[in-house]
GROMACS .gro file of N, CA and C in nm:
model
  483
    1UNK      N    1   1.504  -2.063   0.865
    1UNK     CA    2   1.420  -1.958   0.909
    1UNK      C    3   1.280  -2.014   0.927
    2UNK      N    4   1.228  -1.947   1.026
    2UNK     CA    5   1.075  -1.992   1.065
    2UNK      C    6   0.990  -1.871   1.041
    3UNK      N    7   0.859  -1.888   1.053
    3UNK     CA    8   0.753  -1.803   1.025
    3UNK      C    9   0.711  -1.736   1.172
    4UNK      N   10   0.720  -1.631   1.180
    4UNK     CA   11   0.712  -1.576   1.329
    4UNK      C   12   0.583  -1.565   1.374
    5UNK      N   13   0.463  -1.562   1.281
    5UNK     CA   14   0.326  -1.566   1.311
    5UNK      C   15   0.278  -1.713   1.381
    6UNK      N   16   0.352  -1.807   1.382
    6UNK     CA   17   0.341  -1.931   1.441
    6UNK      C   18   0.394  -1.997   1.543
    7UNK      N   19   0.325  -2.037   1.647
    7UNK     CA   20   0.402  -2.092   1.788
    7UNK      C   21   0.468  -2.227   1.738
    8UNK      N   22   0.556  -2.280   1.844
    8UNK     CA   23   0.607  -2.405   1.823
    8UNK      C   24   0.500  -2.516   1.791
    9UNK      N   25   0.370  -2.501   1.807
    9UNK     CA   26   0.273  -2.594   1.783
    9UNK      C   27   0.205  -2.590   1.637
   10UNK      N   28   0.257  -2.460   1.586
   10UNK     CA   29   0.181  -2.456   1.451
   10UNK      C   30   0.070  -2.366   1.438
   11UNK      N   31   0.025  -2.300   1.573
   11UNK     CA   32  -0.082  -2.215   1.581
   11UNK      C   33  -0.062  -2.083   1.589
   12UNK      N   34  -0.136  -2.005   1.466
   12UNK     CA   35  -0.106  -1.884   1.463
   12UNK      C   36  -0.133  -1.798   1.580
   13UNK      N   37  -0.027  -1.685   1.577
   13UNK     CA   38  -0.032  -1.582   1.701
   13UNK      C   39   0.014  -1.462   1.664
   14UNK      N   40  -0.006  -1.364   1.741
   14UNK     CA   41   0.033  -1.243   1.698
   14UNK      C   42   0.181  -1.232   1.777
   15UNK      N   43   0.271  -1.175   1.709
   15UNK     CA   44   0.416  -1.183   1.752
   15UNK      C   45   0.413  -1.087   1.858
   16UNK      N   46   0.502  -1.141   1.947
   16UNK     CA   47   0.538  -1.054   2.075
   16UNK      C   48   0.626  -0.944   2.069
   17UNK      N   49   0.604  -0.814   2.053
   17UNK     CA   50   0.714  -0.731   2.004
   17UNK      C   51   0.774  -0.653   2.122
   18UNK      N   52   0.707  -0.681   2.239
   18UNK     CA   53   0.733  -0.597   2.372
   18UNK      C   54   0.888  -0.577   2.404
   19UNK      N   55   0.976  -0.690   2.381
   19UNK     CA   56   1.099  -0.666   2.400
   19UNK      C   57   1.198  -0.615   2.295
   20UNK      N   58   1.120  -0.551   2.178
   20UNK     CA   59   1.187  -0.485   2.042
   20UNK      C   60   1.208  -0.337   2.098
   21UNK      N   61   1.314  -0.301   2.053
   21UNK     CA   62   1.362  -0.158   2.061
   21UNK      C   63   1.261  -0.060   1.995
   22UNK      N   64   1.233   0.025   2.021
   22UNK     CA   65   1.129   0.146   1.961
   22UNK      C   66   1.248   0.230   1.875
   23UNK      N   67   1.215   0.217   1.726
   23UNK     CA   68   1.306   0.275   1.644
   23UNK      C   69   1.209   0.337   1.534
   24UNK      N   70   1.282   0.417   1.472
   24UNK     CA   71   1.210   0.474   1.349
   24UNK      C   72   1.208   0.394   1.254
   25UNK      N   73   1.084   0.383   1.167
   25UNK     CA   74   1.063   0.273   1.075
   25UNK      C   75   0.986   0.344   0.962
   26UNK      N   76   1.022   0.293   0.829
   26UNK     CA   77   0.956   0.352   0.729
   26UNK      C   78   0.935   0.222   0.617
   27UNK      N   79   0.830   0.236   0.549
   27UNK     CA   80   0.799   0.145   0.432
   27UNK      C   81   0.750   0.201   0.337
   28UNK      N   82   0.787   0.190   0.220
   28UNK     CA   83   0.736   0.226   0.093
   28UNK      C   84   0.681   0.125   0.003
   29UNK      N   85   0.560   0.117  -0.049
   29UNK     CA   86   0.498   0.015  -0.147
   29UNK      C   87   0.453   0.087  -0.271
   30UNK      N   88   0.460   0.006  -0.374
   30UNK     CA   89   0.395   0.056  -0.501
   30UNK      C   90   0.308  -0.052  -0.582
   31UNK      N   91   0.228  -0.005  -0.654
   31UNK     CA   92   0.144  -0.099  -0.733
   31UNK      C   93   0.100   0.015  -0.857
   32UNK      N   94   0.016  -0.054  -0.949
   32UNK     CA   95  -0.046   0.022  -1.053
   32UNK      C   96  -0.181  -0.047  -1.102
   33UNK      N   97  -0.241   0.043  -1.154
   33UNK     CA   98  -0.380   0.012  -1.219
   33UNK      C   99  -0.370   0.038  -1.381
   34UNK      N  100  -0.376  -0.079  -1.450
   34UNK     CA  101  -0.361  -0.063  -1.590
   34UNK      C  102  -0.481  -0.052  -1.651
   35UNK      N  103  -0.511   0.021  -1.759
   35UNK     CA  104  -0.649   0.063  -1.823
   35UNK      C  105  -0.632   0.091  -1.960
   36UNK      N  106  -0.742   0.121  -2.026
   36UNK     CA  107  -0.730   0.158  -2.151
   36UNK      C  108  -0.705   0.324  -2.176
   37UNK      N  109  -0.639   0.376  -2.270
   37UNK     CA  110  -0.604   0.498  -2.280
   37UNK      C  111  -0.736   0.595  -2.277
   38UNK      N  112  -0.844   0.534  -2.326
   38UNK     CA  113  -0.977   0.607  -2.322
   38UNK      C  114  -1.016   0.628  -2.157
   39UNK      N  115  -1.008   0.526  -2.088
   39UNK     CA  116  -1.028   0.553  -1.949
   39UNK      C  117  -0.930   0.627  -1.880
   40UNK      N  118  -0.809   0.619  -1.901
   40UNK     CA  119  -0.704   0.708  -1.847
   40UNK      C  120  -0.736   0.853  -1.884
   41UNK      N  121  -0.819   0.886  -1.997
   41UNK     CA  122  -0.836   1.022  -2.018
   41UNK      C  123  -0.953   1.086  -1.935
   42UNK      N  124  -1.037   1.002  -1.872
   42UNK     CA  125  -1.127   1.057  -1.752
   42UNK      C  126  -1.049   1.098  -1.633
   43UNK      N  127  -0.947   1.041  -1.620
   43UNK     CA  128  -0.863   1.074  -1.490
   43UNK      C  129  -0.771   1.195  -1.532
   44UNK      N  130  -0.714   1.207  -1.644
   44UNK     CA  131  -0.644   1.318  -1.669
   44UNK      C  132  -0.722   1.451  -1.714
   45UNK      N  133  -0.853   1.431  -1.770
   45UNK     CA  134  -0.934   1.538  -1.778
   45UNK      C  135  -1.029   1.569  -1.668
   46UNK      N  136  -1.040   1.483  -1.552
   46UNK     CA  137  -1.128   1.508  -1.452
   46UNK      C  138  -1.261   1.492  -1.452
   47UNK      N  139  -1.300   1.415  -1.564
   47UNK     CA  140  -1.440   1.398  -1.600
   47UNK      C  141  -1.518   1.283  -1.557
   48UNK      N  142  -1.431   1.203  -1.460
   48UNK     CA  143  -1.491   1.083  -1.425
   48UNK      C  144  -1.639   1.103  -1.332
   49UNK      N  145  -1.720   1.014  -1.368
   49UNK     CA  146  -1.866   1.040  -1.315
   49UNK      C  147  -1.874   1.063  -1.159
   50UNK      N  148  -1.782   0.973  -1.104
   50UNK     CA  149  -1.777   0.994  -0.957
   50UNK      C  150  -1.691   1.104  -0.899
   51UNK      N  151  -1.625   1.167  -0.973
   51UNK     CA  152  -1.558   1.289  -0.926
   51UNK      C  153  -1.408   1.278  -0.927
   52UNK      N  154  -1.340   1.336  -0.847
   52UNK     CA  155  -1.168   1.322  -0.832
   52UNK      C  156  -1.127   1.204  -0.814
   53UNK      N  157  -1.085   1.124  -0.917
   53UNK     CA  158  -1.048   0.980  -0.893
   53UNK      C  159  -0.917   0.991  -0.813
   54UNK      N  160  -0.807   1.061  -0.840
   54UNK     CA  161  -0.677   1.045  -0.758
   54UNK      C  162  -0.685   1.115  -0.629
   55UNK      N  163  -0.757   1.225  -0.611
   55UNK     CA  164  -0.780   1.284  -0.486
   55UNK      C  165  -0.863   1.192  -0.371
   56UNK      N  166  -0.967   1.112  -0.426
   56UNK     CA  167  -1.048   1.025  -0.326
   56UNK      C  168  -0.964   0.903  -0.339
   57UNK      N  169  -0.872   0.863  -0.430
   57UNK     CA  170  -0.823   0.723  -0.408
   57UNK      C  171  -0.688   0.748  -0.286
   58UNK      N  172  -0.658   0.870  -0.308
   58UNK     CA  173  -0.531   0.926  -0.197
   58UNK      C  174  -0.595   0.900  -0.069
   59UNK      N  175  -0.700   0.967  -0.032
   59UNK     CA  176  -0.783   0.972   0.085
   59UNK      C  177  -0.814   0.826   0.153
   60UNK      N  178  -0.861   0.745   0.033
   60UNK     CA  179  -0.871   0.607   0.083
   60UNK      C  180  -0.746   0.516   0.120
   61UNK      N  181  -0.636   0.551   0.050
   61UNK     CA  182  -0.518   0.478   0.097
   61UNK      C  183  -0.487   0.518   0.223
   62UNK      N  184  -0.484   0.659   0.259
   62UNK     CA  185  -0.459   0.703   0.409
   62UNK      C  186  -0.537   0.661   0.507
   63UNK      N  187  -0.665   0.655   0.477
   63UNK     CA  188  -0.757   0.585   0.573
   63UNK      C  189  -0.721   0.431   0.598
   64UNK      N  190  -0.710   0.364   0.479
   64UNK     CA  191  -0.661   0.230   0.485
   64UNK      C  192  -0.534   0.192   0.566
   65UNK      N  193  -0.441   0.292   0.546
   65UNK     CA  194  -0.309   0.252   0.628
   65UNK      C  195  -0.339   0.251   0.784
   66UNK      N  196  -0.422   0.353   0.829
   66UNK     CA  197  -0.464   0.359   0.959
   66UNK      C  198  -0.547   0.262   1.025
   67UNK      N  199  -0.619   0.175   0.930
   67UNK     CA  200  -0.696   0.067   0.961
   67UNK      C  201  -0.614  -0.058   0.936
   68UNK      N  202  -0.507  -0.073   0.897
   68UNK     CA  203  -0.475  -0.213   0.881
   68UNK      C  204  -0.485  -0.311   0.972
   69UNK      N  205  -0.456  -0.292   1.106
   69UNK     CA  206  -0.480  -0.382   1.205
   69UNK      C  207  -0.608  -0.466   1.218
   70UNK      N  208  -0.719  -0.350   1.183
   70UNK     CA  209  -0.858  -0.394   1.168
   70UNK      C  210  -0.894  -0.488   1.054
   71UNK      N  211  -0.787  -0.510   0.926
   71UNK     CA  212  -0.816  -0.572   0.835
   71UNK      C  213  -0.730  -0.680   0.832
   72UNK      N  214  -0.614  -0.700   0.884
   72UNK     CA  215  -0.512  -0.796   0.864
   72UNK      C  216  -0.490  -0.853   0.997
   73UNK      N  217  -0.548  -0.977   1.021
   73UNK     CA  218  -0.582  -1.037   1.159
   73UNK      C  219  -0.458  -1.019   1.266
   74UNK      N  220  -0.334  -1.056   1.210
   74UNK     CA  221  -0.212  -1.050   1.315
   74UNK      C  222  -0.142  -0.928   1.302
   75UNK      N  223  -0.173  -0.823   1.254
   75UNK     CA  224  -0.088  -0.693   1.253
   75UNK      C  225  -0.122  -0.625   1.374
   76UNK      N  226  -0.017  -0.562   1.426
   76UNK     CA  227  -0.013  -0.482   1.548
   76UNK      C  228  -0.081  -0.341   1.518
   77UNK      N  229  -0.166  -0.287   1.602
   77UNK     CA  230  -0.199  -0.143   1.573
   77UNK      C  231  -0.089  -0.057   1.601
   78UNK      N  232  -0.065   0.023   1.521
   78UNK     CA  233   0.055   0.106   1.526
   78UNK      C  234   0.038   0.259   1.522
   79UNK      N  235   0.106   0.335   1.613
   79UNK     CA  236   0.097   0.483   1.580
   79UNK      C  237   0.149   0.527   1.469
   80UNK      N  238   0.090   0.539   1.353
   80UNK     CA  239   0.151   0.592   1.237
   80UNK      C  240   0.180   0.744   1.242
   81UNK      N  241   0.300   0.779   1.236
   81UNK     CA  242   0.323   0.909   1.209
   81UNK      C  243   0.310   1.003   1.092
   82UNK      N  244   0.310   0.928   0.975
   82UNK     CA  245   0.320   0.981   0.851
   82UNK      C  246   0.255   0.880   0.735
   83UNK      N  247   0.154   0.937   0.658
   83UNK     CA  248   0.123   0.850   0.549
   83UNK      C  249   0.098   0.918   0.432
   84UNK      N  250   0.182   0.899   0.302
   84UNK     CA  251   0.170   0.956   0.200
   84UNK      C  252   0.132   0.879   0.068
   85UNK      N  253   0.053   0.925  -0.018
   85UNK     CA  254   0.026   0.847  -0.116
   85UNK      C  255   0.039   0.930  -0.240
   86UNK      N  256   0.111   0.880  -0.355
   86UNK     CA  257   0.132   0.949  -0.475
   86UNK      C  258   0.072   0.869  -0.590
   87UNK      N  259  -0.015   0.932  -0.640
   87UNK     CA  260  -0.090   0.866  -0.759
   87UNK      C  261  -0.065   0.932  -0.882
   88UNK      N  262   0.015   0.866  -0.965
   88UNK     CA  263   0.076   0.950  -1.095
   88UNK      C  264  -0.030   0.884  -1.211
   89UNK      N  265  -0.081   0.948  -1.314
   89UNK     CA  266  -0.120   0.900  -1.432
   89UNK      C  267   0.003   0.878  -1.505
   90UNK      N  268   0.002   0.764  -1.593
   90UNK     CA  269   0.107   0.745  -1.675
   90UNK      C  270   0.045   0.692  -1.817
   91UNK      N  271   0.078   0.768  -1.922
   91UNK     CA  272   0.012   0.740  -2.046
   91UNK      C  273   0.084   0.621  -2.099
   92UNK      N  274   0.220   0.596  -2.068
   92UNK     CA  275   0.298   0.497  -2.135
   92UNK      C  276   0.233   0.361  -2.081
   93UNK      N  277   0.171   0.341  -1.948
   93UNK     CA  278   0.139   0.228  -1.908
   93UNK      C  279   0.014   0.150  -1.981
   94UNK      N  280  -0.089   0.211  -2.023
   94UNK     CA  281  -0.145   0.326  -1.984
   94UNK      C  282  -0.205   0.292  -1.823
   95UNK      N  283  -0.237   0.380  -1.744
   95UNK     CA  284  -0.279   0.375  -1.589
   95UNK      C  285  -0.237   0.465  -1.501
   96UNK      N  286  -0.261   0.436  -1.380
   96UNK     CA  287  -0.224   0.513  -1.259
   96UNK      C  288  -0.114   0.420  -1.182
   97UNK      N  289   0.007   0.505  -1.152
   97UNK     CA  290   0.105   0.435  -1.052
   97UNK      C  291   0.074   0.475  -0.931
   98UNK      N  292   0.055   0.403  -0.837
   98UNK     CA  293   0.036   0.426  -0.679
   98UNK      C  294   0.172   0.388  -0.600
   99UNK      N  295   0.191   0.474  -0.520
   99UNK     CA  296   0.318   0.486  -0.431
   99UNK      C  297   0.262   0.513  -0.295
  100UNK      N  298   0.287   0.436  -0.192
  100UNK     CA  299   0.254   0.478  -0.066
  100UNK      C  300   0.398   0.478   0.034
  101UNK      N  301   0.403   0.582   0.111
  101UNK     CA  302   0.503   0.602   0.212
  101UNK      C  303   0.444   0.598   0.353
  102UNK      N  304   0.478   0.527   0.454
  102UNK     CA  305   0.456   0.522   0.573
  102UNK      C  306   0.542   0.520   0.684
  103UNK      N  307   0.522   0.584   0.785
  103UNK     CA  308   0.642   0.607   0.895
  103UNK      C  309   0.564   0.582   1.014
  104UNK      N  310   0.659   0.542   1.117
  104UNK     CA  311   0.615   0.516   1.265
  104UNK      C  312   0.752   0.518   1.369
  105UNK      N  313   0.726   0.537   1.485
  105UNK     CA  314   0.833   0.504   1.563
  105UNK      C  315   0.797   0.419   1.654
  106UNK      N  316   0.834   0.274   1.648
  106UNK     CA  317   0.765   0.192   1.714
  106UNK      C  318   0.872   0.055   1.713
  107UNK      N  319   0.776  -0.080   1.785
  107UNK     CA  320   0.855  -0.174   1.793
  107UNK      C  321   0.854  -0.276   1.680
  108UNK      N  322   0.764  -0.244   1.552
  108UNK     CA  323   0.746  -0.341   1.440
  108UNK      C  324   0.725  -0.231   1.329
  109UNK      N  325   0.752  -0.296   1.222
  109UNK     CA  326   0.750  -0.236   1.092
  109UNK      C  327   0.612  -0.199   1.025
  110UNK      N  328   0.622  -0.104   0.922
  110UNK     CA  329   0.492  -0.038   0.858
  110UNK      C  330   0.479  -0.092   0.728
  111UNK      N  331   0.519  -0.198   0.690
  111UNK     CA  332   0.523  -0.275   0.553
  111UNK      C  333   0.385  -0.293   0.520
  112UNK      N  334   0.320  -0.366   0.624
  112UNK     CA  335   0.172  -0.400   0.602
  112UNK      C  336   0.087  -0.274   0.577
  113UNK      N  337   0.099  -0.163   0.650
  113UNK     CA  338   0.035  -0.037   0.625
  113UNK      C  339   0.048   0.015   0.484
  114UNK      N  340   0.169  -0.005   0.436
  114UNK     CA  341   0.202   0.062   0.294
  114UNK      C  342   0.147  -0.014   0.204
  115UNK      N  343   0.144  -0.138   0.213
  115UNK     CA  344   0.075  -0.237   0.111
  115UNK      C  345  -0.064  -0.221   0.115
  116UNK      N  346  -0.137  -0.214   0.228
  116UNK     CA  347  -0.258  -0.177   0.246
  116UNK      C  348  -0.309  -0.035   0.194
  117UNK      N  349  -0.223   0.051   0.190
  117UNK     CA  350  -0.248   0.173   0.144
  117UNK      C  351  -0.265   0.173   0.013
  118UNK      N  352  -0.163   0.121  -0.073
  118UNK     CA  353  -0.155   0.090  -0.211
  118UNK      C  354  -0.283   0.016  -0.269
  119UNK      N  355  -0.300  -0.109  -0.192
  119UNK     CA  356  -0.414  -0.170  -0.224
  119UNK      C  357  -0.539  -0.094  -0.233
  120UNK      N  358  -0.581  -0.023  -0.118
  120UNK     CA  359  -0.691   0.039  -0.113
  120UNK      C  360  -0.708   0.158  -0.211
  121UNK      N  361  -0.600   0.220  -0.228
  121UNK     CA  362  -0.595   0.318  -0.326
  121UNK      C  363  -0.618   0.283  -0.468
  122UNK      N  364  -0.558   0.175  -0.501
  122UNK     CA  365  -0.582   0.106  -0.624
  122UNK      C  366  -0.715   0.063  -0.670
  123UNK      N  367  -0.778  -0.005  -0.558
  123UNK     CA  368  -0.923  -0.049  -0.546
  123UNK      C  369  -1.017   0.082  -0.565
  124UNK      N  370  -0.990   0.188  -0.511
  124UNK     CA  371  -1.053   0.294  -0.530
  124UNK      C  372  -1.061   0.362  -0.676
  125UNK      N  373  -0.954   0.350  -0.724
  125UNK     CA  374  -0.931   0.396  -0.863
  125UNK      C  375  -1.016   0.310  -0.949
  126UNK      N  376  -1.029   0.162  -0.931
  126UNK     CA  377  -1.102   0.070  -1.008
  126UNK      C  378  -1.241   0.118  -0.973
  127UNK      N  379  -1.291   0.150  -0.865
  127UNK     CA  380  -1.424   0.166  -0.820
  127UNK      C  381  -1.468   0.286  -0.905
  128UNK      N  382  -1.380   0.382  -0.886
  128UNK     CA  383  -1.419   0.522  -0.953
  128UNK      C  384  -1.452   0.507  -1.093
  129UNK      N  385  -1.386   0.435  -1.172
  129UNK     CA  386  -1.367   0.402  -1.306
  129UNK      C  387  -1.447   0.298  -1.377
  130UNK      N  388  -1.488   0.187  -1.281
  130UNK     CA  389  -1.557   0.075  -1.326
  130UNK      C  390  -1.675   0.083  -1.426
  131UNK      N  391  -1.729   0.189  -1.438
  131UNK     CA  392  -1.838   0.226  -1.522
  131UNK      C  393  -1.796   0.231  -1.671
  132UNK      N  394  -1.690   0.296  -1.658
  132UNK     CA  395  -1.644   0.308  -1.818
  132UNK      C  396  -1.540   0.173  -1.864
  133UNK      N  397  -1.489   0.110  -1.761
  133UNK     CA  398  -1.401   0.000  -1.806
  133UNK      C  399  -1.392  -0.112  -1.698
  134UNK      N  400  -1.450  -0.237  -1.711
  134UNK     CA  401  -1.443  -0.336  -1.610
  134UNK      C  402  -1.335  -0.409  -1.609
  135UNK      N  403  -1.247  -0.392  -1.731
  135UNK     CA  404  -1.112  -0.489  -1.746
  135UNK      C  405  -0.998  -0.434  -1.700
  136UNK      N  406  -1.005  -0.319  -1.616
  136UNK     CA  407  -0.884  -0.262  -1.560
  136UNK      C  408  -0.819  -0.354  -1.463
  137UNK      N  409  -0.692  -0.389  -1.444
  137UNK     CA  410  -0.603  -0.477  -1.386
  137UNK      C  411  -0.499  -0.407  -1.274
  138UNK      N  412  -0.540  -0.457  -1.142
  138UNK     CA  413  -0.438  -0.398  -1.034
  138UNK      C  414  -0.324  -0.492  -1.033
  139UNK      N  415  -0.168  -0.438  -1.070
  139UNK     CA  416  -0.068  -0.507  -1.071
  139UNK      C  417   0.028  -0.452  -0.978
  140UNK      N  418   0.122  -0.556  -0.968
  140UNK     CA  419   0.264  -0.531  -0.903
  140UNK      C  420   0.270  -0.472  -0.772
  141UNK      N  421   0.179  -0.503  -0.694
  141UNK     CA  422   0.186  -0.450  -0.559
  141UNK      C  423   0.284  -0.522  -0.462
  142UNK      N  424   0.375  -0.431  -0.428
  142UNK     CA  425   0.493  -0.497  -0.349
  142UNK      C  426   0.574  -0.368  -0.257
  143UNK      N  427   0.635  -0.438  -0.162
  143UNK     CA  428   0.734  -0.334  -0.105
  143UNK      C  429   0.844  -0.310  -0.167
  144UNK      N  430   0.891  -0.191  -0.182
  144UNK     CA  431   0.998  -0.147  -0.237
  144UNK      C  432   1.120  -0.095  -0.149
  145UNK      N  433   1.058  -0.053  -0.047
  145UNK     CA  434   1.165  -0.007   0.056
  145UNK      C  435   1.105  -0.045   0.220
  146UNK      N  436   1.199  -0.091   0.286
  146UNK     CA  437   1.169  -0.107   0.442
  146UNK      C  438   1.296  -0.083   0.512
  147UNK      N  439   1.283   0.016   0.602
  147UNK     CA  440   1.384   0.049   0.684
  147UNK      C  441   1.357   0.059   0.842
  148UNK      N  442   1.454   0.037   0.922
  148UNK     CA  443   1.436   0.045   1.067
  148UNK      C  444   1.407  -0.091   1.128
  149UNK      N  445   1.442  -0.093   1.258
  149UNK     CA  446   1.436  -0.241   1.324
  149UNK      C  447   1.569  -0.288   1.315
  150UNK      N  448   1.563  -0.458   1.378
  150UNK     CA  449   1.675  -0.512   1.384
  150UNK      C  450   1.702  -0.574   1.255
  151UNK      N  451   1.597  -0.592   1.158
  151UNK     CA  452   1.646  -0.644   1.025
  151UNK      C  453   1.710  -0.563   0.934
  152UNK      N  454   1.722  -0.427   0.958
  152UNK     CA  455   1.770  -0.321   0.889
  152UNK      C  456   1.701  -0.290   0.742
  153UNK      N  457   1.776  -0.241   0.644
  153UNK     CA  458   1.712  -0.194   0.542
  153UNK      C  459   1.697  -0.294   0.439
  154UNK      N  460   1.554  -0.294   0.357
  154UNK     CA  461   1.557  -0.371   0.267
  154UNK      C  462   1.524  -0.276   0.135
  155UNK      N  463   1.557  -0.310   0.017
  155UNK     CA  464   1.515  -0.229  -0.100
  155UNK      C  465   1.513  -0.310  -0.208
  156UNK      N  466   1.387  -0.312  -0.265
  156UNK     CA  467   1.377  -0.392  -0.384
  156UNK      C  468   1.470  -0.371  -0.507
  157UNK      N  469   1.490  -0.475  -0.579
  157UNK     CA  470   1.573  -0.465  -0.686
  157UNK      C  471   1.491  -0.382  -0.823
  158UNK      N  472   1.541  -0.283  -0.874
  158UNK     CA  473   1.473  -0.216  -0.986
  158UNK      C  474   1.386  -0.121  -0.921
  159UNK      N  475   1.378  -0.083  -0.791
  159UNK     CA  476   1.285   0.004  -0.746
  159UNK      C  477   1.359   0.146  -0.755
  160UNK      N  478   1.278   0.260  -0.776
  160UNK     CA  479   1.324   0.373  -0.792
  160UNK      C  480   1.281   0.472  -0.643
  161UNK      N  481   1.324   0.398  -0.562
  161UNK     CA  482   1.284   0.490  -0.422
  161UNK      C  483   1.412   0.564  -0.378
   0.00000   0.00000   0.00000
């Protein structure tokens, strides 16, 4: 197996997808922000100094998905048809679970857009709460589902997609 972002001479390049079939594609990514229970209380009670933590993080994730090709050098700009961000407070963690779903009809997948959405949303949760806890951890960012295109369906083991 070879890496598609390198040519025969080992030079980085953007993959040519012009001969690929346009298909419906979906990717789901997840991650989590782990924090102290006291920090999670700010989220649950809506008392964070900067405002609605989950609402702002949701918008940040959507915006980031749309800007992925501006952030990741070899990503293609894609006509994204849907982005959803689910941010769920989880007292058992304690923290916030982040899940992004991205869809398109195109010649390449949207895994990077889903990962970027989760990353930006998690970073926004951190930014919104860092005044009360700097030791929060962003963990477990991964693709849990990818479907569409020549390589078909991928589903991560242990995912609840």
